[in-house]
CSV table of C-alpha atoms and ligand atoms in Angstrom, one decimal:
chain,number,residue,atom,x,y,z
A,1,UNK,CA,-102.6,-50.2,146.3
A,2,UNK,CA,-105.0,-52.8,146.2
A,3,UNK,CA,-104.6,-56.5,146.1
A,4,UNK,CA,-104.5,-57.9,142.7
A,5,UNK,CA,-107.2,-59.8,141.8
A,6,UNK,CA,-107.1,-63.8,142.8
A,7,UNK,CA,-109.2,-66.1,140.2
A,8,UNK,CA,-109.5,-70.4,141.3
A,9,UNK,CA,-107.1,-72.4,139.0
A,10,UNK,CA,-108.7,-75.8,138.0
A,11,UNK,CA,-107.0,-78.1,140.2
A,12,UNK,CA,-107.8,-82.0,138.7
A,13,UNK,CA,-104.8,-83.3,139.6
A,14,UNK,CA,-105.0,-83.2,143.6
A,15,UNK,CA,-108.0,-81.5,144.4
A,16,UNK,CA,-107.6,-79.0,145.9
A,17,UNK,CA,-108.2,-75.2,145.4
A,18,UNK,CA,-105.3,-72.9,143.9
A,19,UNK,CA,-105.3,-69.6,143.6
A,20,UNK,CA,-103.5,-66.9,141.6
A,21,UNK,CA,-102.8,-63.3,141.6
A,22,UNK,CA,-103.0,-61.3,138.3
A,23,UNK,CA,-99.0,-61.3,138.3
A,24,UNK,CA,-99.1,-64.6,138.1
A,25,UNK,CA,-98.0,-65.7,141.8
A,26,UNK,CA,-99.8,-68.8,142.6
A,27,UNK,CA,-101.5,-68.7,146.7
A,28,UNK,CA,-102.4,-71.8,147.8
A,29,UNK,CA,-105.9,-71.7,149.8
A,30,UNK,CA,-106.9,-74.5,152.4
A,31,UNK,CA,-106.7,-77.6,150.9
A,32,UNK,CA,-109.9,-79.7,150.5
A,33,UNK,CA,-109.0,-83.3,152.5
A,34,UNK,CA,-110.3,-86.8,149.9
A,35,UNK,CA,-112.9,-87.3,152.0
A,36,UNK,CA,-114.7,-83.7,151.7
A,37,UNK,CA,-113.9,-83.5,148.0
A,38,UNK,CA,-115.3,-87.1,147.3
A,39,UNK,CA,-118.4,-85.7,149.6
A,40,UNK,CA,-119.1,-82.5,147.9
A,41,UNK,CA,-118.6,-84.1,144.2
A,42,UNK,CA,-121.1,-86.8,145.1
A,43,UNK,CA,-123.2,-84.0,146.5
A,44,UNK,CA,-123.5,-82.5,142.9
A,45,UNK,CA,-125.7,-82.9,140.3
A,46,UNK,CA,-125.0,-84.8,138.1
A,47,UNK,CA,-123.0,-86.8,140.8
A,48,UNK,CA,-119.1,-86.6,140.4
A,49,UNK,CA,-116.1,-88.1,141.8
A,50,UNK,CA,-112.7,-86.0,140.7
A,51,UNK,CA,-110.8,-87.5,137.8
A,52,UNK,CA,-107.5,-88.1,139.5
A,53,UNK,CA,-109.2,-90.2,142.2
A,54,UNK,CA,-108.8,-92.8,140.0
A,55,UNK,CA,-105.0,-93.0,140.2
A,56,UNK,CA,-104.3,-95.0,143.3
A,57,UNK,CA,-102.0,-97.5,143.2
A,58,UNK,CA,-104.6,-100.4,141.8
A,59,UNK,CA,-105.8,-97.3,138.9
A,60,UNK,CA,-102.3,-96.2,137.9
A,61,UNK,CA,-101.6,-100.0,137.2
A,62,UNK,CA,-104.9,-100.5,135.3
A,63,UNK,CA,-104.0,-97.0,133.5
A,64,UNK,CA,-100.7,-98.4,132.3
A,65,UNK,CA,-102.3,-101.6,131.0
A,66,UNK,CA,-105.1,-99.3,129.0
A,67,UNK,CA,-102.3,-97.4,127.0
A,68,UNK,CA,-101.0,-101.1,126.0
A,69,UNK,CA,-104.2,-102.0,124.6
A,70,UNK,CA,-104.5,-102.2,121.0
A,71,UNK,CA,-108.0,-99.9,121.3
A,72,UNK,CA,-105.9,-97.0,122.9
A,73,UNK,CA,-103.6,-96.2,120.2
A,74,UNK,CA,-102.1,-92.9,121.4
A,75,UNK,CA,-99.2,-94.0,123.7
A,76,UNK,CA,-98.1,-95.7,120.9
A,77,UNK,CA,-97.9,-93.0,118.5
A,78,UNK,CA,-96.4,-90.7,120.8
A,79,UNK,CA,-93.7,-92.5,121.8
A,80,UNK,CA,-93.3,-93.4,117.6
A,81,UNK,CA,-93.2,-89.7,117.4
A,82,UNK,CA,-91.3,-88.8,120.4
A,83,UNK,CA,-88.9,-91.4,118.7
A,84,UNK,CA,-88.6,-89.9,115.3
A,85,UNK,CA,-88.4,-86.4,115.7
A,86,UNK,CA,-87.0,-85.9,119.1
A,87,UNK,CA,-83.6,-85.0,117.5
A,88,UNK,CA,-85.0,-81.9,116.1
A,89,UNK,CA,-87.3,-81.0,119.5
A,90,UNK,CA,-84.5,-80.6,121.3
A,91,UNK,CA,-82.4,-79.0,118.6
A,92,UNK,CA,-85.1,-76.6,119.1
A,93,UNK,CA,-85.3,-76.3,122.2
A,94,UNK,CA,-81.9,-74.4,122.4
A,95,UNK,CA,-78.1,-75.7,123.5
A,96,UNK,CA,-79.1,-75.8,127.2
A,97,UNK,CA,-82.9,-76.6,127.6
A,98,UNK,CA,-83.6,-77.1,131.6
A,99,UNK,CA,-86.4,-79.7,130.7
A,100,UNK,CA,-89.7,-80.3,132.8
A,101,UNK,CA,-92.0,-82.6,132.8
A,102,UNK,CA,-95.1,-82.1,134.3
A,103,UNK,CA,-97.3,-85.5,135.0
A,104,UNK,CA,-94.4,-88.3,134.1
A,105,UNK,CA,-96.1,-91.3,134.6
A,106,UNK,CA,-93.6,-93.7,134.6
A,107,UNK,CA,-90.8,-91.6,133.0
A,108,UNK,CA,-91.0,-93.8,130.0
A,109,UNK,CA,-92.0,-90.9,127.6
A,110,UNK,CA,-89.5,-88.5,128.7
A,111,UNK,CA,-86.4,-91.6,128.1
A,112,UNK,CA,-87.8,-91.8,125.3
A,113,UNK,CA,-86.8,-88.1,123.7
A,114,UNK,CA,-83.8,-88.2,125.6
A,115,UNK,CA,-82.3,-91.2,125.0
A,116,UNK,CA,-79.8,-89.6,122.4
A,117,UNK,CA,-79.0,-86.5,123.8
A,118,UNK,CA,-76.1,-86.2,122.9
A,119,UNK,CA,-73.1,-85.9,124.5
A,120,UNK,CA,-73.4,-81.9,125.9
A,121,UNK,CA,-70.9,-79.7,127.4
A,122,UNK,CA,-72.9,-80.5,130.7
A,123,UNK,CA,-75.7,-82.6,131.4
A,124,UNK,CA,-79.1,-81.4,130.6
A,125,UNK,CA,-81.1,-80.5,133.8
A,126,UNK,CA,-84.4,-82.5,133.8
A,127,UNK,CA,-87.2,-81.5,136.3
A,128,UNK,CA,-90.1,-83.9,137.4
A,129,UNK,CA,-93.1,-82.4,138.6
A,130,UNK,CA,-95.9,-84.5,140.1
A,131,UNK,CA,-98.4,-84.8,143.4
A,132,UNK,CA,-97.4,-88.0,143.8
A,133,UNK,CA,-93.9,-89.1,145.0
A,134,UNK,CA,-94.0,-92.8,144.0
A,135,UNK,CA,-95.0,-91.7,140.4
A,136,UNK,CA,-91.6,-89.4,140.9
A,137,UNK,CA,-89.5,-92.4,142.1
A,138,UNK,CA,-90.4,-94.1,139.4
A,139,UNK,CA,-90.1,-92.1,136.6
A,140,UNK,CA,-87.0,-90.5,138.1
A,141,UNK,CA,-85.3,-94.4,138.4
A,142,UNK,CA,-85.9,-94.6,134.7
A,143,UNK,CA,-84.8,-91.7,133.6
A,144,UNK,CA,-81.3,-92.3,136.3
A,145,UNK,CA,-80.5,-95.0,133.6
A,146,UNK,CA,-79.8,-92.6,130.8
A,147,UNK,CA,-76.3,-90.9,130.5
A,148,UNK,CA,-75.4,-86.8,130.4
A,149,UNK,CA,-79.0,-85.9,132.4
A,150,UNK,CA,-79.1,-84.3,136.2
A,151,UNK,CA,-82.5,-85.3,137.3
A,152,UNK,CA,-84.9,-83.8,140.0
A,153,UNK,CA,-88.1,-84.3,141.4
A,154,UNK,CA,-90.5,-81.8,142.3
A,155,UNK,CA,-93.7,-83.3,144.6
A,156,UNK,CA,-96.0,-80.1,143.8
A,157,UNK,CA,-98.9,-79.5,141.7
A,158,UNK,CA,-97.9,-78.3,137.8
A,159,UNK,CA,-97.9,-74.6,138.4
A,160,UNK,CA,-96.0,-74.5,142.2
A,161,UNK,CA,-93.3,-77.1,140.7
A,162,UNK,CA,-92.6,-75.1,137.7
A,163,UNK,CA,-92.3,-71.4,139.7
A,164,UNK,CA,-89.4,-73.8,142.0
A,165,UNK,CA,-88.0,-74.8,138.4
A,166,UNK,CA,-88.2,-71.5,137.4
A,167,UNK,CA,-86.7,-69.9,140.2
A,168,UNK,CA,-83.0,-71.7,139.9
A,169,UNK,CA,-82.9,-71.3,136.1
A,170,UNK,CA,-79.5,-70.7,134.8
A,171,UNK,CA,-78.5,-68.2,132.8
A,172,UNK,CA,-78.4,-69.1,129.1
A,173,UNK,CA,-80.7,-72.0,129.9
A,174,UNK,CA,-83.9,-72.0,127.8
A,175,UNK,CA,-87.2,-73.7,129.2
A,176,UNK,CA,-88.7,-77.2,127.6
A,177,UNK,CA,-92.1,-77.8,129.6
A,178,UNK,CA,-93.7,-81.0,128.0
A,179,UNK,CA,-96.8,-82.2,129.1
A,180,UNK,CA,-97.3,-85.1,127.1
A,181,UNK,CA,-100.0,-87.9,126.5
A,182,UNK,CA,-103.4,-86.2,126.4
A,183,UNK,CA,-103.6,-85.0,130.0
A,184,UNK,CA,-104.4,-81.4,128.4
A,185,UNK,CA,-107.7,-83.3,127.4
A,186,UNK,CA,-108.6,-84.1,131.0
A,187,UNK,CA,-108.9,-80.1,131.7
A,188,UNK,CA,-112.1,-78.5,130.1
A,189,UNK,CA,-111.7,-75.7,128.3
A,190,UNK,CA,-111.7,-72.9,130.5
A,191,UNK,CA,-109.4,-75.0,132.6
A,192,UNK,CA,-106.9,-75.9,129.7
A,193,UNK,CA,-106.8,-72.3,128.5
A,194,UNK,CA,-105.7,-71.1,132.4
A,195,UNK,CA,-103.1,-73.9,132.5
A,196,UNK,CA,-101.7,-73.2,129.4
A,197,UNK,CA,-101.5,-69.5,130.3
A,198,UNK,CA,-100.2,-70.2,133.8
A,199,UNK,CA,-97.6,-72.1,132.2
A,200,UNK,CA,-96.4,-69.1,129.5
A,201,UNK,CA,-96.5,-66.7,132.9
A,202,UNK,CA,-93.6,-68.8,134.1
A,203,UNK,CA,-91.4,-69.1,130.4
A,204,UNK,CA,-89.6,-66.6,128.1
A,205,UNK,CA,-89.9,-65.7,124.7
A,206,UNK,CA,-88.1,-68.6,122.4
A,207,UNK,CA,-88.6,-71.1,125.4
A,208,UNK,CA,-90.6,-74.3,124.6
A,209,UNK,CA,-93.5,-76.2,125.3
A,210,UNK,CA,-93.8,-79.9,124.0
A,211,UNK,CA,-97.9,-80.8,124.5
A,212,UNK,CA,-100.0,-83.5,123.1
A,213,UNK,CA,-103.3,-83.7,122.4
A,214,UNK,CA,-105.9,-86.4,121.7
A,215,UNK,CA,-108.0,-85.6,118.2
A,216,UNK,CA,-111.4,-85.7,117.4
A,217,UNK,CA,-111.9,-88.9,115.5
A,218,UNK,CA,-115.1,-91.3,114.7
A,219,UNK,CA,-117.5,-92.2,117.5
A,220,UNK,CA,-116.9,-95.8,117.1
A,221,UNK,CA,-113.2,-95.7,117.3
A,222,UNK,CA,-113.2,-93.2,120.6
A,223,UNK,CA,-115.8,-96.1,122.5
A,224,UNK,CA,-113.5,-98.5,121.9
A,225,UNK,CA,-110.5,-96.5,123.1
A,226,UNK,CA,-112.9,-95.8,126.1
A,227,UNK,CA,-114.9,-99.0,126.2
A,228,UNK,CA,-112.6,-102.0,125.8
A,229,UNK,CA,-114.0,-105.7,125.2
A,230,UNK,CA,-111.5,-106.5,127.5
A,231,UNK,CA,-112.6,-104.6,130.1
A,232,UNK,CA,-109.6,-102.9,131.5
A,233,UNK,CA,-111.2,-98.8,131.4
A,234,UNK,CA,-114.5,-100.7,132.7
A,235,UNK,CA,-112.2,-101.7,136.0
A,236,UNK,CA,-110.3,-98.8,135.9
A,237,UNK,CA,-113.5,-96.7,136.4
A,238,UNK,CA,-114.9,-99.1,138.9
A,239,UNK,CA,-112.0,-99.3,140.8
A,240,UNK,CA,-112.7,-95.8,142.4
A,241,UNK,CA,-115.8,-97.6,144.0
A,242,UNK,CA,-113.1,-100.1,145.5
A,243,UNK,CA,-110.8,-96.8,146.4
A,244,UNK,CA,-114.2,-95.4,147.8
A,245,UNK,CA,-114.9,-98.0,150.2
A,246,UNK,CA,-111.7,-98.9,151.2
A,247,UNK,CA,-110.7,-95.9,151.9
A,248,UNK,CA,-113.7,-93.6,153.4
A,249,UNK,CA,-115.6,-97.1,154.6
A,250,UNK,CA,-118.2,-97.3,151.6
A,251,UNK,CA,-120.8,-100.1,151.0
A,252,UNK,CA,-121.0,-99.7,147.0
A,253,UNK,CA,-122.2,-103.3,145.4
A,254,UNK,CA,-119.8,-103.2,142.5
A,255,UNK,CA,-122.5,-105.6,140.7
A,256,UNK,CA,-124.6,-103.0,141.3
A,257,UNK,CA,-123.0,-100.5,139.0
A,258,UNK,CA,-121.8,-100.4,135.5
A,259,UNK,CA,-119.4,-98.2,133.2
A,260,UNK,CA,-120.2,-96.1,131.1
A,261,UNK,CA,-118.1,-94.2,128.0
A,262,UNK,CA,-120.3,-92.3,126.2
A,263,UNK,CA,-119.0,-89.5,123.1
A,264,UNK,CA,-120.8,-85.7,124.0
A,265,UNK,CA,-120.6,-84.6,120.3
A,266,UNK,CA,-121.8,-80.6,121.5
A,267,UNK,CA,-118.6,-80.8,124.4
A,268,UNK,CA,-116.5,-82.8,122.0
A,269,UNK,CA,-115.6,-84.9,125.1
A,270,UNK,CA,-115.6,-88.5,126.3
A,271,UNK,CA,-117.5,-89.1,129.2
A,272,UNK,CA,-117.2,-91.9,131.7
A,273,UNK,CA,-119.7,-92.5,134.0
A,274,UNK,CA,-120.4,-95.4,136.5
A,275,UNK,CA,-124.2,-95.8,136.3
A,276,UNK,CA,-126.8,-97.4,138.9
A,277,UNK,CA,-128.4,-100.8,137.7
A,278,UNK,CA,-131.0,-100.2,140.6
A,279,UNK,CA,-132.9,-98.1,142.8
A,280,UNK,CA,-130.0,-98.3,145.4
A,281,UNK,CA,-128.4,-97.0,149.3
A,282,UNK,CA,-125.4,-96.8,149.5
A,283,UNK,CA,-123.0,-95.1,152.5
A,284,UNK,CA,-120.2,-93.6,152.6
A,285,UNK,CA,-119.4,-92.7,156.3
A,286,UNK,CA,-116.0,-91.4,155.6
A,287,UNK,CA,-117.6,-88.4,153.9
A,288,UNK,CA,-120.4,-88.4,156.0
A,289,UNK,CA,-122.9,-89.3,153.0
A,290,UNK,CA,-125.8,-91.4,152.7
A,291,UNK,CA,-127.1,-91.8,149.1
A,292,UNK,CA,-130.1,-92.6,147.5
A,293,UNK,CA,-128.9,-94.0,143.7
A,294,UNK,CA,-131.9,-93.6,141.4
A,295,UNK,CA,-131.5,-96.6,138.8
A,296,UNK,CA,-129.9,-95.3,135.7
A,297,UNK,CA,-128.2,-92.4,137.7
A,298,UNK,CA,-125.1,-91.6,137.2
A,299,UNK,CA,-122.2,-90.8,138.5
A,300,UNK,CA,-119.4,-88.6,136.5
A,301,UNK,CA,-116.0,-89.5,136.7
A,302,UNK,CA,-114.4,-88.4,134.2
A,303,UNK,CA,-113.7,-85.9,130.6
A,304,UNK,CA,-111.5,-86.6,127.9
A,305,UNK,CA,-111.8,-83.4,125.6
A,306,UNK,CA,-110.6,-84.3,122.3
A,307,UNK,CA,-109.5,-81.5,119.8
A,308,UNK,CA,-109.5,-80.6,116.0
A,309,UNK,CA,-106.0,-79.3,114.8
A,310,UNK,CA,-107.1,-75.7,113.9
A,311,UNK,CA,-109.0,-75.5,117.5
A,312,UNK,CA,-105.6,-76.9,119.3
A,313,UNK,CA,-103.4,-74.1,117.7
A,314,UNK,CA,-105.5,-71.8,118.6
A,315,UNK,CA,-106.3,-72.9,121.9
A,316,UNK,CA,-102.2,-72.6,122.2
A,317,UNK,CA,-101.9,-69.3,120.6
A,318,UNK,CA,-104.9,-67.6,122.7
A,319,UNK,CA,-102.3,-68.5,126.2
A,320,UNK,CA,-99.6,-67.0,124.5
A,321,UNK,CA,-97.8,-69.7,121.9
A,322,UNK,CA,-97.0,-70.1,118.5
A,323,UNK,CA,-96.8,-73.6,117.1
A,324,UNK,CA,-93.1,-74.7,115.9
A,325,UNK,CA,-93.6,-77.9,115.0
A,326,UNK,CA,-96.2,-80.4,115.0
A,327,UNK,CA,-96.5,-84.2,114.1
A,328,UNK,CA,-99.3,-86.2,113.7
A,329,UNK,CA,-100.4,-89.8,113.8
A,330,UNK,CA,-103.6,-90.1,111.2
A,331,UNK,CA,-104.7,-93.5,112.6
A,332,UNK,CA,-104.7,-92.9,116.4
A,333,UNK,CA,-105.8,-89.3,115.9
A,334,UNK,CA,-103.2,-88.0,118.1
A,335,UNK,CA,-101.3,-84.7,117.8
A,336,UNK,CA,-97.7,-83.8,119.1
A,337,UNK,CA,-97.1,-79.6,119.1
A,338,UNK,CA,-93.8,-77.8,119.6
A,339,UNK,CA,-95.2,-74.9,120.4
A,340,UNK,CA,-92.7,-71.5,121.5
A,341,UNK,CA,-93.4,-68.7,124.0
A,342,UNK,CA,-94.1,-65.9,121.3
B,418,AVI,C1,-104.8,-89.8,131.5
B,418,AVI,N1,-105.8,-89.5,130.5
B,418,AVI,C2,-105.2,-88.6,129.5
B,418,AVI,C3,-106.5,-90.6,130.0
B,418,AVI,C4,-107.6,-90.2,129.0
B,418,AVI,O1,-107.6,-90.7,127.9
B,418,AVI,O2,-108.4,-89.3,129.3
B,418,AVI,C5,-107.2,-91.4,131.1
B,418,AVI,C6,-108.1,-92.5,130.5
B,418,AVI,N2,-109.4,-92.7,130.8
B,418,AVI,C7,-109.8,-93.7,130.2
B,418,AVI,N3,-108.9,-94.3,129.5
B,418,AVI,C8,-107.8,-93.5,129.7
């Protein structure tokens, strides 16, 4: 017989290279150390750094301040909306949903739709899936605090912690996956689509998936979200210099660079960019670069795709899920789906 094919599954959230058989079993291939992926995203052009370099310990602070801003509405709303209808999400998701949350953050999301669960004949088993182990003890602390749940952590990437969740489900459990916020909008589309479909490999028909998603909305609005007067995305962005040459012995002038959120109307994504003020060398010996920064280069660091409705259920159905439920807030654009394994 011969081997079933192996395609590369985006891998944003650690960097390194995943791949997966056509039956759905994910084989990990050597992983890519920070300094080589920093190196060969800096080699590209346009210049990149990978998106979730900007979560050390300094970023995931400046990250939490950005969804407190008054210019980055969609927290807000989701919690709002986690708050009002998560009675009926998990009435949905069946009398004994084994929940999983991939990317927690801080675990404050999750508390949120299960503060009220209600007193069940056993506690509901809640699984936390994330790279990183502080984010983990975190979240997991929080989410300790709330009566009737049995909580465990998973440090994996999304699609290894979810085959361990998968493999001690209990019989007459139903699967709740949320993946919440708009992390779905920091995958491109190819990427999104093979996540989404990696994640139906894993469920069963009638088991859920609880996904939000950031909405197109005007230009003006989105560079604000993404281009705050007060300046926190600006330091959150520039921050990955700090990480840079902290961490792999980098000279970048941080006066010497500037952020940049621009709207890509044909990708329907925001961009963020840190851009050169001058014709510039800067080294990075820990990835064994020397670079020569044109002024008014750039260098990419991160996507935020941003969705219409009608293109978001669709996106859902195409990996294998039909919509059953959805809740909107107009003003900060944002979109939460209910969305079953069909
Ligand atoms: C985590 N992610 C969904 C955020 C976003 O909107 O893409 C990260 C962020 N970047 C700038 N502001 C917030």
């Amino acid at each position: 017989m011969s081997p079933a094919p192996i395609r590369l599954v985006a891998a944003p959230s650690t960097g390194e290279h995943q791949a997966s058989t056509s039956t759905g079993v994910s084989v990990p291939t050597a992983p890519r150390s920070f300094a080589e992926e920093v190196g060969a995203s800096l080699r590209e052009r346009p210049r990149r750094l990978p998106a979730h370099a900007l979560y050390d310990a300094l970023g995931s602070s400046l990250f939490d301040a950005i969804c407190h801003l008054p210019w980055y509405p969609i927290t807000r709303a989701e919690t709002t909306l986690l708050r009002q209808h998560g009675r009926s999400i998990l009435e949905a998701a069946g009398r004994h949903p084994r929940v999983v949350e991939l990317g927690p953050g801080n675990g404050e999301k999750l508390a949120t739709l299960l503060h009220d669960v209600e007193a069940r004949e056993r506690p509901v088993d809640v699984h936390l899936v994330d790279v990183s182990a502080t984010a983990l003890d975190v979240a997991s602390a929080r989410l300790r605090r709330l009566p009737g749940l049995a909580i465990r952590t998973h440090v994996a990437r999304y699609e290894v912690g979810l085959r361990d969740v998968v493999a001690t489900r209990q019989p007459g459990e139903t699967l709740l996956v949320a993946f919440l916020g708009s992390n779905i909008g920091n995958f491109d589309p190819p990427e999104a689509a093979a996540l989404l479909a990696d994640i139906r490999r894993v469920m069963q028909r009638g088991d859920t998936l609880l996904i939000g998603a950031d909405l197109v909305k005007p230009t003006a609005q989105l560079q604000l979200a993404y281009d705050d007067p007060l300046g926190v995305t600006a330091a959150f962005n520039s921050n990955l210099l700090v990480r840079l040459n902290r961490e792999l012995g980098g000279d970048f002038d941080l006066e010497r660079f500037a952020h940049d959120a621009r709207w890509n109307p044909a990708a329907q994504r925001m961009e963020m960019h840190l851009v050169s003020l001058a014709l510039q060398r800067v080294h990075l010996p820990g990835a064994g670069l020397t670079i020569d920064f044109q002024a008014g280069e750039t260098i990419w660091t991160e996507s935020s795709y941003k969705y219409e409705p009608a293109q978001f259920v669709e996106t859902l159905w195409n990996a294998g899920f039909v919509p059953a439920g959805s809740w909107r807030d107009d003003e900060a654009g944002f979109l939460l789906t209910l969305a079953a394994a069909r």
